[in-house]
């Protein structure tokens, strides 16, 4: 589709968060989803211009980033964002003259994703997070050596607002496979994602970027080496998260929950850090349990979740009910809202993903099955 589309480049949710919240992460351009989409590129470009003027930054758009983060559905945006563009749910898609609803990459669109909302309860939250923490501590987390790469394979889809001839409606991008490689220091990487890449071979994420900058890793753009240096004390870790994400998101508590969720998704936290992340999450007010949640691969599990009262979306981290292994995540609309004239009903799945494989491999673009 020769179109402006909702699905952001992986970094642009981070960058938009910097603009919209008036606080800054390090401009991790290329970190969130779908950077080739022109509408979001325009938002990104304008956001960077504002940041350059306000903070005398030297970066220019577009840039490569440390790596492309998994997509993060948009939340209710401040007026500044609305002035840049109308971004709803995972964004807005403006379809080209043919009205095909198909991206340049060939990822097709279909009806909005829906699910049963499910019942959320605060009962059993500490116990579940304790079980997940213990399972994480006992899990296999191999050491990543210099020259090796972290490989993560996932499947994902999202719901967005599509506009054809000035008429908007909810639609979804089809479920598709995503593969990413990253060196321990975050400087070298590769992405294969049909919703992002211009061709099936994928594209490099290696730094420095086009301007010769090598951004430093941080909570919003972590490398494996960065994660190994984070404190494993849950209280200190949560305090760091609150401090470094101050002003981002709709509320401090929701942003802290989202930050931990991002670290669980497309990264490979060291064995020592995993339990600390869950123990920190247990200290965030408003965390609930959803007894039945389904990831993008159709696997049923139990979810640790939190409702964002501003956007009406519930962010869910989904775990296997028996092993408590992390399966994936999704964002479900719980409260009905109307954005840009489109009604977002409860049960709309704004974003869904499932981790299919996490491994350490010896070469760029090497799959685990090719190792050895």
CSV table of N, CA and C in Angstrom, one decimal, residues 205-291:
chain,number,residue,atom,x,y,z
A,205,UNK,N,20.6,-3.2,11.3
A,205,UNK,CA,20.3,-2.3,12.5
A,205,UNK,C,21.6,-1.8,13.1
A,206,UNK,N,22.7,-2.1,12.4
A,206,UNK,CA,24.0,-1.8,13.0
A,206,UNK,C,24.2,-0.3,13.1
A,207,UNK,N,24.9,0.0,14.1
A,207,UNK,CA,25.3,1.4,14.4
A,207,UNK,C,26.8,1.6,14.0
A,208,UNK,N,27.2,2.9,13.8
A,208,UNK,CA,26.5,4.1,14.0
A,208,UNK,C,25.4,4.4,13.0
A,209,UNK,N,24.6,5.3,13.2
A,209,UNK,CA,23.5,5.7,12.3
A,209,UNK,C,24.0,6.6,11.2
A,210,UNK,N,23.1,7.1,10.4
A,210,UNK,CA,23.5,7.8,9.2
A,210,UNK,C,24.3,9.1,9.6
A,211,UNK,N,24.1,9.6,10.8
A,211,UNK,CA,24.8,10.8,11.2
A,211,UNK,C,26.1,10.5,12.0
A,212,UNK,N,26.4,9.2,12.1
A,212,UNK,CA,27.7,8.8,12.8
A,212,UNK,C,27.5,8.7,14.3
A,213,UNK,N,26.2,8.7,14.7
A,213,UNK,CA,26.0,8.6,16.2
A,213,UNK,C,25.8,7.2,16.6
A,214,UNK,N,26.3,6.8,17.8
A,214,UNK,CA,26.1,5.5,18.4
A,214,UNK,C,25.4,5.8,19.7
A,215,UNK,N,24.0,5.8,19.7
A,215,UNK,CA,23.3,6.1,20.9
A,215,UNK,C,23.6,5.1,22.1
A,216,UNK,N,23.6,5.7,23.3
A,216,UNK,CA,23.9,4.8,24.4
A,216,UNK,C,22.6,4.1,24.8
A,217,UNK,N,22.8,2.8,25.3
A,217,UNK,CA,21.7,2.0,25.7
A,217,UNK,C,21.1,2.6,27.0
A,218,UNK,N,19.8,2.4,27.1
A,218,UNK,CA,19.1,2.9,28.3
A,218,UNK,C,17.8,2.1,28.5
A,219,UNK,N,17.0,2.3,29.5
A,219,UNK,CA,15.8,1.5,29.7
A,219,UNK,C,14.9,1.4,28.5
A,220,UNK,N,14.7,2.4,27.8
A,220,UNK,CA,13.9,2.4,26.6
A,220,UNK,C,14.5,1.8,25.4
A,221,UNK,N,15.8,1.5,25.4
A,221,UNK,CA,16.5,1.0,24.3
A,221,UNK,C,17.7,0.2,24.8
A,222,UNK,N,17.4,-0.9,25.5
A,222,UNK,CA,18.5,-1.7,26.2
A,222,UNK,C,19.2,-2.6,25.3
A,223,UNK,N,20.5,-2.8,25.6
A,223,UNK,CA,21.3,-3.8,25.0
A,223,UNK,C,21.5,-4.9,26.1
A,224,UNK,N,21.9,-6.1,25.7
A,224,UNK,CA,22.2,-7.1,26.7
A,224,UNK,C,23.2,-6.7,27.7
A,225,UNK,N,24.2,-6.0,27.3
A,225,UNK,CA,25.3,-5.6,28.2
A,225,UNK,C,24.7,-4.6,29.2
A,226,UNK,N,23.8,-3.7,28.7
A,226,UNK,CA,23.2,-2.7,29.6
A,226,UNK,C,22.3,-3.5,30.7
A,227,UNK,N,21.6,-4.5,30.3
A,227,UNK,CA,20.8,-5.2,31.2
A,227,UNK,C,21.6,-5.9,32.3
A,228,UNK,N,22.8,-6.4,31.9
A,228,UNK,CA,23.6,-7.1,32.9
A,228,UNK,C,24.1,-6.1,34.0
A,229,UNK,N,24.0,-4.8,33.7
A,229,UNK,CA,24.5,-3.8,34.7
A,229,UNK,C,23.4,-3.2,35.6
A,230,UNK,N,22.2,-3.6,35.3
A,230,UNK,CA,21.0,-3.1,36.0
A,230,UNK,C,21.0,-3.7,37.4
A,231,UNK,N,20.6,-2.9,38.4
A,231,UNK,CA,20.5,-3.5,39.7
A,231,UNK,C,19.4,-4.6,39.8
A,232,UNK,N,19.7,-5.6,40.6
A,232,UNK,CA,18.8,-6.7,40.8
A,232,UNK,C,18.0,-6.6,42.1
A,233,UNK,N,18.1,-5.5,42.7
A,233,UNK,CA,17.3,-5.2,43.9
A,233,UNK,C,16.0,-4.6,43.4
A,234,UNK,N,14.9,-5.3,43.7
A,234,UNK,CA,13.6,-4.9,43.1
A,234,UNK,C,13.2,-3.4,43.5
A,235,UNK,N,13.4,-3.0,44.7
A,235,UNK,CA,13.1,-1.6,45.1
A,235,UNK,C,13.9,-0.6,44.3
A,236,UNK,N,15.2,-0.9,44.3
A,236,UNK,CA,16.1,0.0,43.6
A,236,UNK,C,15.8,0.0,42.1
A,237,UNK,N,15.5,-1.1,41.5
A,237,UNK,CA,15.2,-1.2,40.1
A,237,UNK,C,13.9,-0.4,39.8
A,238,UNK,N,12.9,-0.6,40.6
A,238,UNK,CA,11.6,0.1,40.4
A,238,UNK,C,11.8,1.6,40.5
A,239,UNK,N,12.6,2.0,41.5
A,239,UNK,CA,12.9,3.5,41.7
A,239,UNK,C,13.6,4.0,40.4
A,240,UNK,N,14.5,3.3,39.9
A,240,UNK,CA,15.2,3.7,38.7
A,240,UNK,C,14.3,3.8,37.5
A,241,UNK,N,13.3,2.9,37.4
A,241,UNK,CA,12.4,2.9,36.3
A,241,UNK,C,11.5,4.2,36.4
A,242,UNK,N,11.0,4.4,37.6
A,242,UNK,CA,10.1,5.6,37.8
A,242,UNK,C,10.9,6.9,37.5
A,243,UNK,N,12.2,7.0,38.0
A,243,UNK,CA,13.0,8.2,37.8
A,243,UNK,C,13.2,8.4,36.3
A,244,UNK,N,13.6,7.4,35.6
A,244,UNK,CA,14.1,7.6,34.2
A,244,UNK,C,12.9,7.6,33.2
A,245,UNK,N,11.7,7.3,33.6
A,245,UNK,CA,10.5,7.4,32.7
A,245,UNK,C,9.6,8.5,33.2
A,246,UNK,N,10.1,9.4,34.1
A,246,UNK,CA,9.2,10.4,34.6
A,246,UNK,C,8.7,11.3,33.5
A,247,UNK,N,7.4,11.5,33.5
A,247,UNK,CA,6.8,12.4,32.5
A,247,UNK,C,6.3,11.6,31.3
A,248,UNK,N,6.7,10.4,31.1
A,248,UNK,CA,6.3,9.6,30.0
A,248,UNK,C,5.0,8.8,30.3
A,249,UNK,N,4.3,8.4,29.2
A,249,UNK,CA,3.1,7.7,29.4
A,249,UNK,C,2.0,8.5,30.0
A,250,UNK,N,0.9,7.9,30.3
A,250,UNK,CA,-0.3,8.6,30.9
A,250,UNK,C,-0.2,8.8,32.4
A,251,UNK,N,0.4,7.8,33.1
A,251,UNK,CA,0.7,7.9,34.5
A,251,UNK,C,2.0,7.3,34.8
A,252,UNK,N,2.7,7.7,35.9
A,252,UNK,CA,3.9,7.0,36.3
A,252,UNK,C,3.8,5.5,36.5
A,253,UNK,N,2.7,5.1,37.1
A,253,UNK,CA,2.5,3.7,37.4
A,253,UNK,C,2.4,2.9,36.1
A,254,UNK,N,1.6,3.4,35.2
A,254,UNK,CA,1.3,2.7,33.9
A,254,UNK,C,2.6,2.6,33.1
A,255,UNK,N,3.4,3.7,33.1
A,255,UNK,CA,4.6,3.7,32.3
A,255,UNK,C,5.7,2.8,32.9
A,256,UNK,N,5.7,2.7,34.2
A,256,UNK,CA,6.6,1.7,34.9
A,256,UNK,C,6.2,0.3,34.5
A,257,UNK,N,4.9,0.0,34.5
A,257,UNK,CA,4.5,-1.3,34.1
A,257,UNK,C,4.8,-1.6,32.6
A,258,UNK,N,4.6,-0.6,31.8
A,258,UNK,CA,4.9,-0.8,30.3
A,258,UNK,C,6.4,-1.0,30.1
A,259,UNK,N,7.2,-0.2,30.8
A,259,UNK,CA,8.7,-0.4,30.7
A,259,UNK,C,9.2,-1.7,31.0
A,260,UNK,N,8.6,-2.3,32.1
A,260,UNK,CA,9.0,-3.7,32.5
A,260,UNK,C,8.5,-4.6,31.4
A,261,UNK,N,7.3,-4.4,30.9
A,261,UNK,CA,6.8,-5.3,29.9
A,261,UNK,C,7.6,-5.3,28.6
A,262,UNK,N,8.1,-4.1,28.3
A,262,UNK,CA,9.0,-4.0,27.1
A,262,UNK,C,10.3,-4.8,27.3
A,263,UNK,N,10.8,-4.8,28.5
A,263,UNK,CA,12.1,-5.5,28.8
A,263,UNK,C,11.8,-7.0,28.8
A,264,UNK,N,10.6,-7.4,29.1
A,264,UNK,CA,10.3,-8.9,29.0
A,264,UNK,C,10.1,-9.4,27.6
A,265,UNK,N,9.7,-8.5,26.7
A,265,UNK,CA,9.3,-8.9,25.4
A,265,UNK,C,10.5,-9.2,24.4
A,266,UNK,N,11.0,-8.1,23.8
A,266,UNK,CA,12.0,-8.3,22.8
A,266,UNK,C,13.4,-8.0,23.3
A,267,UNK,N,13.8,-8.7,24.4
A,267,UNK,CA,15.1,-8.7,24.9
A,267,UNK,C,15.4,-10.0,25.6
A,268,UNK,N,16.6,-10.2,26.1
A,268,UNK,CA,16.9,-11.4,26.7
A,268,UNK,C,17.6,-11.1,28.1
A,269,UNK,N,16.8,-10.8,29.1
A,269,UNK,CA,17.3,-10.3,30.4
A,269,UNK,C,18.2,-11.4,31.0
A,270,UNK,N,19.3,-11.1,31.6
A,270,UNK,CA,20.1,-12.1,32.3
A,270,UNK,C,19.3,-12.8,33.4
A,271,UNK,N,19.8,-13.9,33.8
A,271,UNK,CA,19.1,-14.7,34.8
A,271,UNK,C,18.8,-14.0,36.1
A,272,UNK,N,19.8,-13.2,36.5
A,272,UNK,CA,19.7,-12.4,37.8
A,272,UNK,C,18.7,-11.3,37.7
A,273,UNK,N,18.5,-10.8,36.5
A,273,UNK,CA,17.6,-9.6,36.4
A,273,UNK,C,16.1,-10.1,36.3
A,274,UNK,N,15.8,-11.2,35.7
A,274,UNK,CA,14.5,-11.6,35.5
A,274,UNK,C,13.6,-11.6,36.7
A,275,UNK,N,14.0,-12.3,37.8
A,275,UNK,CA,13.2,-12.3,39.0
A,275,UNK,C,13.0,-10.9,39.6
A,276,UNK,N,14.0,-10.0,39.5
A,276,UNK,CA,13.9,-8.6,40.0
A,276,UNK,C,12.8,-7.9,39.2
A,277,UNK,N,12.7,-8.1,37.9
A,277,UNK,CA,11.7,-7.4,37.1
A,277,UNK,C,10.3,-7.8,37.6
A,278,UNK,N,10.0,-9.1,37.9
A,278,UNK,CA,8.7,-9.5,38.3
A,278,UNK,C,8.4,-9.0,39.8
A,279,UNK,N,9.5,-9.0,40.6
A,279,UNK,CA,9.3,-8.5,42.0
A,279,UNK,C,9.0,-7.0,42.0
A,280,UNK,N,9.7,-6.3,41.1
A,280,UNK,CA,9.4,-4.9,40.9
A,280,UNK,C,8.0,-4.6,40.4
A,281,UNK,N,7.5,-5.4,39.5
A,281,UNK,CA,6.2,-5.3,38.9
A,281,UNK,C,5.1,-5.5,40.0
A,282,UNK,N,5.4,-6.4,41.0
A,282,UNK,CA,4.5,-6.7,42.0
A,282,UNK,C,4.2,-5.5,42.9
A,283,UNK,N,5.2,-4.5,42.9
A,283,UNK,CA,5.1,-3.3,43.8
A,283,UNK,C,4.3,-2.2,43.1
A,284,UNK,N,4.0,-2.3,41.8
A,284,UNK,CA,3.3,-1.3,41.1
A,284,UNK,C,1.8,-1.3,41.4
A,285,UNK,N,1.2,-0.3,41.9
A,285,UNK,CA,-0.3,-0.3,42.2
A,285,UNK,C,-1.1,-0.6,40.9
A,286,UNK,N,-2.2,-1.3,41.1
A,286,UNK,CA,-3.1,-1.5,40.0
A,286,UNK,C,-2.9,-2.8,39.2
A,287,UNK,N,-1.9,-3.5,39.6
A,287,UNK,CA,-1.6,-4.8,38.8
A,287,UNK,C,-2.6,-5.8,39.2
A,288,UNK,N,-3.1,-6.5,38.2
A,288,UNK,CA,-4.2,-7.5,38.3
A,288,UNK,C,-3.8,-8.8,37.6
A,289,UNK,N,-4.6,-9.8,37.9
A,289,UNK,CA,-4.5,-11.1,37.2
A,289,UNK,C,-5.7,-11.3,36.3
A,290,UNK,N,-5.4,-11.8,35.1
A,290,UNK,CA,-6.5,-12.2,34.1
A,290,UNK,C,-6.3,-13.7,33.9
A,291,UNK,N,-7.2,-14.5,34.4
A,291,UNK,CA,-7.0,-15.9,34.4
A,291,UNK,C,-7.0,-16.6,33.1
